[in-house]
mmCIF file of C-alpha atoms and ligand atoms in Angstrom:
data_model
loop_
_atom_site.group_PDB
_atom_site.id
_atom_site.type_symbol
_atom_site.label_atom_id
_atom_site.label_comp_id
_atom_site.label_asym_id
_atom_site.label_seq_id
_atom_site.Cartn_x
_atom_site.Cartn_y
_atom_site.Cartn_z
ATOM 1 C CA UNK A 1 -34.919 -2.460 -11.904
ATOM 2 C CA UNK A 2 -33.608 0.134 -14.583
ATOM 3 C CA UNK A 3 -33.668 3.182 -11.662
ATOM 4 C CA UNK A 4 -31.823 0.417 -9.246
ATOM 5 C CA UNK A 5 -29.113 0.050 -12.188
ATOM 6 C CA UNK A 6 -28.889 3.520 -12.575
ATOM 7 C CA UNK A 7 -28.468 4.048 -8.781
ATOM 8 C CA UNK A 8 -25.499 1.471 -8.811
ATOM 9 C CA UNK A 9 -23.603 3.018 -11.852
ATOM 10 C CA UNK A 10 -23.799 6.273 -10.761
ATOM 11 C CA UNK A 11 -22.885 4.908 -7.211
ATOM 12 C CA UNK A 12 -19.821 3.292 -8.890
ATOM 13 C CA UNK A 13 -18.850 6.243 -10.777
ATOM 14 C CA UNK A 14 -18.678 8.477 -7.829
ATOM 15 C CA UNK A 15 -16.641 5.977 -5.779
ATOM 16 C CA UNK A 16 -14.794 4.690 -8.440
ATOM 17 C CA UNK A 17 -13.046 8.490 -9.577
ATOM 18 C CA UNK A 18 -11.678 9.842 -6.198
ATOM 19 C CA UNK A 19 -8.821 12.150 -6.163
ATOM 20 C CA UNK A 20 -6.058 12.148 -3.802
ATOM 21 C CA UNK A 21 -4.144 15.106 -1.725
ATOM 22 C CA UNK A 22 -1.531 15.706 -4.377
ATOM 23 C CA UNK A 23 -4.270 15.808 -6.992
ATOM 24 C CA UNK A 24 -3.783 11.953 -8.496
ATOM 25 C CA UNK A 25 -7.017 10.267 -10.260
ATOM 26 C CA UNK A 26 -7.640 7.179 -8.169
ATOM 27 C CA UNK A 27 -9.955 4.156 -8.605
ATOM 28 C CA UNK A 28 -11.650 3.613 -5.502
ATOM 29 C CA UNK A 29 -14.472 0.754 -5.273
ATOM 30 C CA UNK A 30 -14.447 0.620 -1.713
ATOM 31 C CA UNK A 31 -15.997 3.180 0.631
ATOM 32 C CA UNK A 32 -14.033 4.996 3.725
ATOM 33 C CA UNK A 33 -16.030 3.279 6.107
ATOM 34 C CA UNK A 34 -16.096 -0.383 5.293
ATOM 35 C CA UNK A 35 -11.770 0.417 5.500
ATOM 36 C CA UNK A 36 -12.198 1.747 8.684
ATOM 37 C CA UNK A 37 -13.685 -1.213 9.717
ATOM 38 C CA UNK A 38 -11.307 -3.411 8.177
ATOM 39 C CA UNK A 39 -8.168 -1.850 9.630
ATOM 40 C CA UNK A 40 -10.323 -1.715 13.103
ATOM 41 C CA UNK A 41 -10.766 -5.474 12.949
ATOM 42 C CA UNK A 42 -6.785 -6.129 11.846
ATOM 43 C CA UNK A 43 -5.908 -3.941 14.508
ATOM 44 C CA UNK A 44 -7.630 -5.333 17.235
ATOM 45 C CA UNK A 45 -6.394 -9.032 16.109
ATOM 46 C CA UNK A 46 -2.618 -7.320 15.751
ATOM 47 C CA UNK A 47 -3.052 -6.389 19.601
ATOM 48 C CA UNK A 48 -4.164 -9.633 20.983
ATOM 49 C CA UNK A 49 -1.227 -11.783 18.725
ATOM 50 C CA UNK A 50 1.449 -9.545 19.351
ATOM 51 C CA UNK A 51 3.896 -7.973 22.374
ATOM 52 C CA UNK A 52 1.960 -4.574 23.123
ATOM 53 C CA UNK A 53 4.928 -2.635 25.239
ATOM 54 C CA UNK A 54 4.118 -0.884 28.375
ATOM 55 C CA UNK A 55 7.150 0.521 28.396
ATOM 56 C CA UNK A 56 6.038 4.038 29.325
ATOM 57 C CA UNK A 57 8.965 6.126 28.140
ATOM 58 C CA UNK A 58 8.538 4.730 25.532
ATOM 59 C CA UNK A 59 5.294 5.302 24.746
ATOM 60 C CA UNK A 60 5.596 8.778 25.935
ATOM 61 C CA UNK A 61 7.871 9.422 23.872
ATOM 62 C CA UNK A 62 6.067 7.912 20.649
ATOM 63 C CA UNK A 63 2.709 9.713 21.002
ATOM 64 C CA UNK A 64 4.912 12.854 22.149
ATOM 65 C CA UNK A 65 6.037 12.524 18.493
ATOM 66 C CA UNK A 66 2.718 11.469 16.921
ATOM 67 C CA UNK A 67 0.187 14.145 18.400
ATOM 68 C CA UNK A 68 2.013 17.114 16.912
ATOM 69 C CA UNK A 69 1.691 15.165 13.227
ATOM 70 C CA UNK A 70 -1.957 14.273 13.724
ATOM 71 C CA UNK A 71 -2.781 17.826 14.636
ATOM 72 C CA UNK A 72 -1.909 19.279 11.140
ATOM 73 C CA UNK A 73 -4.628 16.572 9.656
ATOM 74 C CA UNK A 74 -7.670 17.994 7.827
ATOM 75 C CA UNK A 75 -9.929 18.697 10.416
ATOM 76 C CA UNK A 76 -12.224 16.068 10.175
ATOM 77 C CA UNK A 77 -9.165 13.617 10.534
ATOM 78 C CA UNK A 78 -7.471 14.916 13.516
ATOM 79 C CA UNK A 79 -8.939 13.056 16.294
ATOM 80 C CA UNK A 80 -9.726 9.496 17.339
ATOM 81 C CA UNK A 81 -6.431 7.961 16.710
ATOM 82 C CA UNK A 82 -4.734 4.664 19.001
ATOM 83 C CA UNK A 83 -1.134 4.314 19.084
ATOM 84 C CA UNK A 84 0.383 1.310 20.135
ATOM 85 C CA UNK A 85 4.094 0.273 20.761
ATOM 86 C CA UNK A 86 4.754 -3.179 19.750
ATOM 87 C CA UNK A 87 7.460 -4.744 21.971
ATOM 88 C CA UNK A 88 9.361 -6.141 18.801
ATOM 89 C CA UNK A 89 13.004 -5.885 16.870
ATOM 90 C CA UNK A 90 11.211 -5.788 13.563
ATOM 91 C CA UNK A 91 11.958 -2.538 12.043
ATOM 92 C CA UNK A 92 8.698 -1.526 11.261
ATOM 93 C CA UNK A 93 5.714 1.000 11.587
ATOM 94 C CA UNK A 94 2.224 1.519 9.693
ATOM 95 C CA UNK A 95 -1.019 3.002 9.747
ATOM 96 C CA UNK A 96 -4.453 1.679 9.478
ATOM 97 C CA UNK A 97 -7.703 3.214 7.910
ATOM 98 C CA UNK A 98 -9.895 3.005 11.401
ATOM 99 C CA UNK A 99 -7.270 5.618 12.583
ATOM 100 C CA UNK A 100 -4.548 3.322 14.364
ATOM 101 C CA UNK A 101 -0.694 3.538 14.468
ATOM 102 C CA UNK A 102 1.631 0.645 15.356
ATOM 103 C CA UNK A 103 5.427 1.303 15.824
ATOM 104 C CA UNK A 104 7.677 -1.522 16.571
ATOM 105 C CA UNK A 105 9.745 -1.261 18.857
ATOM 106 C CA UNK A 106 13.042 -1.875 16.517
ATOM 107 C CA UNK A 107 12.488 1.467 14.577
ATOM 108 C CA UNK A 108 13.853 3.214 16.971
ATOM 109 C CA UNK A 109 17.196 2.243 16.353
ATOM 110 C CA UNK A 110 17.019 3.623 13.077
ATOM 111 C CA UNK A 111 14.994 6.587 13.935
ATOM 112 C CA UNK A 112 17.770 8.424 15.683
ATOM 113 C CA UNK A 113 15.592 11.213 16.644
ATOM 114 C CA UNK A 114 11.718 12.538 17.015
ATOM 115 C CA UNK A 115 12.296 14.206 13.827
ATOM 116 C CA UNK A 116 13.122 10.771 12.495
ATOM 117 C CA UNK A 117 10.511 9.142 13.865
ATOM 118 C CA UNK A 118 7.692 12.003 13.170
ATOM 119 C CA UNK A 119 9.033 11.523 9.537
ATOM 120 C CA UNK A 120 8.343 7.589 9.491
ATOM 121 C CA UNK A 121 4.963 8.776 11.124
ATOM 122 C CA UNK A 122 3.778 11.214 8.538
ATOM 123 C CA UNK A 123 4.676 9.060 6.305
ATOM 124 C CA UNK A 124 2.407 5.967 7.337
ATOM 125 C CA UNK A 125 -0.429 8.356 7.913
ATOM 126 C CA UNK A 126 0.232 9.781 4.614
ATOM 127 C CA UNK A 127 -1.083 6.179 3.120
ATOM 128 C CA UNK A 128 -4.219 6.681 4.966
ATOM 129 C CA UNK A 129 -5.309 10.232 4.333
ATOM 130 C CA UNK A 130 -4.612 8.966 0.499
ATOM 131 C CA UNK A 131 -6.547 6.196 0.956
ATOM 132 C CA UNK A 132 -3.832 3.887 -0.505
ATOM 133 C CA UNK A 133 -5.279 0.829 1.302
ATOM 134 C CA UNK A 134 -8.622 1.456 -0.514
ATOM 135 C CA UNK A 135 -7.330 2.121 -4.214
ATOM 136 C CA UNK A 136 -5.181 -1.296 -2.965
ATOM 137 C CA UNK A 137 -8.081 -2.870 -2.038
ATOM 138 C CA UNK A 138 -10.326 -1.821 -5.205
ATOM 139 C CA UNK A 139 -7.433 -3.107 -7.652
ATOM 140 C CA UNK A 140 -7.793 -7.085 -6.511
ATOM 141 C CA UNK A 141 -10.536 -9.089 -6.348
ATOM 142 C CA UNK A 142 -11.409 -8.447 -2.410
ATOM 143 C CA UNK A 143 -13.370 -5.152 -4.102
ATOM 144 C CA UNK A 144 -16.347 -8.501 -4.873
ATOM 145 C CA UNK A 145 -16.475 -9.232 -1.525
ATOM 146 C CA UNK A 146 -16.488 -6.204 0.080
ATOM 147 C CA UNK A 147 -19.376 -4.801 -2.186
ATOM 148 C CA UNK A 148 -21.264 -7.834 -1.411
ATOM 149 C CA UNK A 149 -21.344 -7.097 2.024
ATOM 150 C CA UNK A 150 -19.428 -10.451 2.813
ATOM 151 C CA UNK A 151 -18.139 -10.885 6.133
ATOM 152 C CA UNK A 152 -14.797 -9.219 5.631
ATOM 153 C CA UNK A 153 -12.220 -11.011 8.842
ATOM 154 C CA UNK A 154 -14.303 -14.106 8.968
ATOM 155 C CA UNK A 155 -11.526 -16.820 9.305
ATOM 156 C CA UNK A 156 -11.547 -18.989 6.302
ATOM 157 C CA UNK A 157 -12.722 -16.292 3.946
ATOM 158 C CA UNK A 158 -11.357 -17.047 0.585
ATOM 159 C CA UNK A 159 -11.194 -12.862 0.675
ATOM 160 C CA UNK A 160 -9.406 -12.334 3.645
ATOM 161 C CA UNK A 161 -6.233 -12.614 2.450
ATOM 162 C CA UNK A 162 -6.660 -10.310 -0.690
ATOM 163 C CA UNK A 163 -8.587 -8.058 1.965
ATOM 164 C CA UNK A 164 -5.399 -8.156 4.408
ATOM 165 C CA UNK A 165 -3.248 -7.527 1.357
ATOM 166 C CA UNK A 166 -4.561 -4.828 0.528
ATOM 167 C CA UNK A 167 -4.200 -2.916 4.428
ATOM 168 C CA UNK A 168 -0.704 -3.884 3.487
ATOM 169 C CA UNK A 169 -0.797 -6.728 5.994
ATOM 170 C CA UNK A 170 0.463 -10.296 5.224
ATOM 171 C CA UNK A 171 -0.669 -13.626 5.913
ATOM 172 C CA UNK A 172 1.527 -13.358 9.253
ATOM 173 C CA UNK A 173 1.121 -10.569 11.318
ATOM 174 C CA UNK A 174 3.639 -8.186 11.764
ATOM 175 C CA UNK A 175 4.963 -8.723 7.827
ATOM 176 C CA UNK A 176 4.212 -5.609 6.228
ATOM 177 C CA UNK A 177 3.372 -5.367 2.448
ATOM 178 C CA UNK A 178 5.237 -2.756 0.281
ATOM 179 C CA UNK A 179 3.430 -0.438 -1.317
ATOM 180 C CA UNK A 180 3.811 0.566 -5.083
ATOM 181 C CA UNK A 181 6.596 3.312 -6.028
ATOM 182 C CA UNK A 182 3.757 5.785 -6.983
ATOM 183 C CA UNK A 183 2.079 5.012 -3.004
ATOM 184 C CA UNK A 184 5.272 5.530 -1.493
ATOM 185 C CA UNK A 185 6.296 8.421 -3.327
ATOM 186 C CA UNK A 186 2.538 9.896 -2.732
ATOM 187 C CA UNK A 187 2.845 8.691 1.054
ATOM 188 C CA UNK A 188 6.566 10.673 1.297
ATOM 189 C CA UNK A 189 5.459 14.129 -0.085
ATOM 190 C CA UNK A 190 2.180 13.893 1.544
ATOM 191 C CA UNK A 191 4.326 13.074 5.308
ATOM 192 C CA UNK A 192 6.588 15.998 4.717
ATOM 193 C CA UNK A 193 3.451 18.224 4.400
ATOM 194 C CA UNK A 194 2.822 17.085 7.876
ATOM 195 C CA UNK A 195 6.568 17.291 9.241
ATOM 196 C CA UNK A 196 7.324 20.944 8.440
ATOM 197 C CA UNK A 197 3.764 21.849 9.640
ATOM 198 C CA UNK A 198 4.207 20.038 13.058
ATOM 199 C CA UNK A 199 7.086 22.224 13.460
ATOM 200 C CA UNK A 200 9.778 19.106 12.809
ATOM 201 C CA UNK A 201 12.692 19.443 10.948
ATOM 202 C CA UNK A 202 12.057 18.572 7.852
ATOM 203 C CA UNK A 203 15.754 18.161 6.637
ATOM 204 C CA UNK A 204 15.546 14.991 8.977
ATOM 205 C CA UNK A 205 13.553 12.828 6.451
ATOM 206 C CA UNK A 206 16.617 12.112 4.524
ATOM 207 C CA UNK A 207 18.646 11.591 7.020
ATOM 208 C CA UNK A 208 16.264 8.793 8.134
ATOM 209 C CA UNK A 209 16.378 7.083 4.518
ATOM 210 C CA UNK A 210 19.908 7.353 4.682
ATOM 211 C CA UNK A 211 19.788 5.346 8.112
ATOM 212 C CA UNK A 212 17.405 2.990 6.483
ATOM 213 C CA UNK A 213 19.483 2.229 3.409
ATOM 214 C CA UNK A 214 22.360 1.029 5.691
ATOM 215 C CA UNK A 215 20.621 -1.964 6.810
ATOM 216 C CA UNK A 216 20.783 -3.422 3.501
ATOM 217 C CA UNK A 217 18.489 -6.898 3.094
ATOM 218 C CA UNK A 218 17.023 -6.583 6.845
ATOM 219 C CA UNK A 219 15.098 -3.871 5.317
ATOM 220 C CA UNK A 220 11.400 -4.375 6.075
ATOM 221 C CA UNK A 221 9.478 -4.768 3.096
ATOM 222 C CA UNK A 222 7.684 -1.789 3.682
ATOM 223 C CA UNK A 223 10.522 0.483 3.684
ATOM 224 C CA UNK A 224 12.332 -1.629 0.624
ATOM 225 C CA UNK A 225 14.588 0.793 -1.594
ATOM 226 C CA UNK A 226 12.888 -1.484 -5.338
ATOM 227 C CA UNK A 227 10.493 1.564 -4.613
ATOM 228 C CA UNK A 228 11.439 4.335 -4.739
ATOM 229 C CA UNK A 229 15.359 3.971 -5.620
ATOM 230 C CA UNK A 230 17.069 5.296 -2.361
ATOM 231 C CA UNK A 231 18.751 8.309 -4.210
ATOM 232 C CA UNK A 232 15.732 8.837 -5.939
ATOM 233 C CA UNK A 233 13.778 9.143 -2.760
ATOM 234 C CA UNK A 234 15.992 11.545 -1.195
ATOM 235 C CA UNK A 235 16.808 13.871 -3.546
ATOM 236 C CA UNK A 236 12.880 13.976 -4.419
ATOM 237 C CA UNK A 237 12.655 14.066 -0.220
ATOM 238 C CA UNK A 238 15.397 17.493 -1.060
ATOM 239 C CA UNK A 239 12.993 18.327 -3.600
ATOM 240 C CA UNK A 240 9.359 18.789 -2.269
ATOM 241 C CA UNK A 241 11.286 20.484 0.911
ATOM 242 C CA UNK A 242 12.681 23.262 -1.122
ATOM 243 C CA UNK A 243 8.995 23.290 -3.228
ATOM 244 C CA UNK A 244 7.130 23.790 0.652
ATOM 245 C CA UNK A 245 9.158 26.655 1.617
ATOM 246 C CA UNK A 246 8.539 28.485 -1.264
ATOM 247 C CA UNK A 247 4.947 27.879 -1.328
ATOM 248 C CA UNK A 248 5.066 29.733 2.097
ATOM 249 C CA UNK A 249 4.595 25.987 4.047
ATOM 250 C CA UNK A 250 5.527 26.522 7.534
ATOM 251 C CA UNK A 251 5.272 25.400 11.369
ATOM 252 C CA UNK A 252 2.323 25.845 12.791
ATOM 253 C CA UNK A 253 2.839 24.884 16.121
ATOM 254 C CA UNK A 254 6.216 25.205 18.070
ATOM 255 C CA UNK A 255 8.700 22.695 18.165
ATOM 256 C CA UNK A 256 7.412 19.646 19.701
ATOM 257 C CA UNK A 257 10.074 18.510 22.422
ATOM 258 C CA UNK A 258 9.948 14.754 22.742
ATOM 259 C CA UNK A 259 12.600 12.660 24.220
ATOM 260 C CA UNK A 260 12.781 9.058 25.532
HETATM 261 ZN ZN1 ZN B 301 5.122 3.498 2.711
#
């Protein structure tokens, strides 16, 4: 009994102090793998309730924009990922733990460009590679649950909101869950990282927020100026550019030529 206590603590304590890319303490009760599985299950249910678009330009065109930013991942991230294009207006885009990517449709109207849309991209994988869902996840009281084993999607879980809430999703599909300022600010110097290594231009992120901040209330949660102010977030965006050049951050790859 005493060595199975001391197994759990230390099990806890290991968890528990994770540290993410840009060197921030985290609290993390829940392991990489029962995440996975989570966003796997959302994902799947996200497919079957919503518009999947077979447009194929368009979805050319998205994962033309996509595999370039995935391909700068640690190496044990890099492959395995689904992207889907969600026939919808909703301005909106996220990624999953599990390795999936939804775009809706309506982002690219504000998106102007691949760089635009690689810089949405990097961002939403950002939250993954930080694990932001997790630390999410391990903050509310879904972290009970999910260390009891309990059947995470079951319908009618008394968790399954709080476990949904924490992948950012809300009770209705397709409603997206901001994250807090110090997640979105992680998420946006982590996705520039990504953008000037895929061989985007970087300069493009702030030109996106700029696009974003002109659509005023129809702004989807997720991309809600209460976190970070919009200023803030660009000239901090102007910021970590200028600090990645002169830590010698550069392409890797040529410039990725995507077009719809
Ligand atoms: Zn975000």
């Amino acid at each position: 009994m005493k060595k199975l206590l001391v197994f759990v603590l230390t099990f806890l304590f290991v968890v528990a102090c994770a540290k993410s890319p840009t060197g921030r303490s985290q609290f993390i009760l829940v392991d990489s793998d029962t995440m996975a599985q989570m966003g796997l299950e959302s994902f799947e249910a996200m497919k079957e309730e919503q518009k999947v678009s077979t447009n194929k330009n368009l979805n050319q065109y998205v994962q033309c924009v996509a595999r370039p930013i995935l391909k700068t991942l640690p190496a044990d991230w890099q492959d395995g990922w689904e992207i889907v294009v969600f026939d919808s207006e909703q301005v909106n885009a996220f990624a999953l733990p599990g390795r999936k990517i939804g775009v809706y449709t309506g982002i690219l109207g504000v998106a102007e460009n691949a760089d635009q849309l690689a810089a949405i991209i990097g961002h939403e994988v950002g939250h993954v590679i930080a694990n932001h869902g997790s630390e999410r996840v391990s903050q509310s009281t879904a972290a009970n649950a999910v260390m009891q084993g309990a059947s995470l999607l079951s319908q009618g879980s008394e968790y399954q909101q709080a476990i949904m809430t924490g992948l950012g999703l809300g009770a209705q599909f397709g409603v997206l869950l901001p994250y807090s300022r110090t997640h979105e600010s992680e998420a946006d110097v982590i996705g520039l990282k990504y953008l000037i290594e895929a061989g985007f231009k970087a300069e493009e992120s702030m030109a996106l927020w700029e696009n974003m901040n002109k659509l005023g209330g129809e702004r989807p949660m997720e991309f809600m100026s209460t976190h970070p102010a919009p200023d803030t977030r660009i000239n901090n965006l102007a910021k970590h550019i200028e600090s990645y050049r002169s830590q010698g951050v550069k392409a890797q790859f040529s410039r990725p030529n995507c077009s719809r």
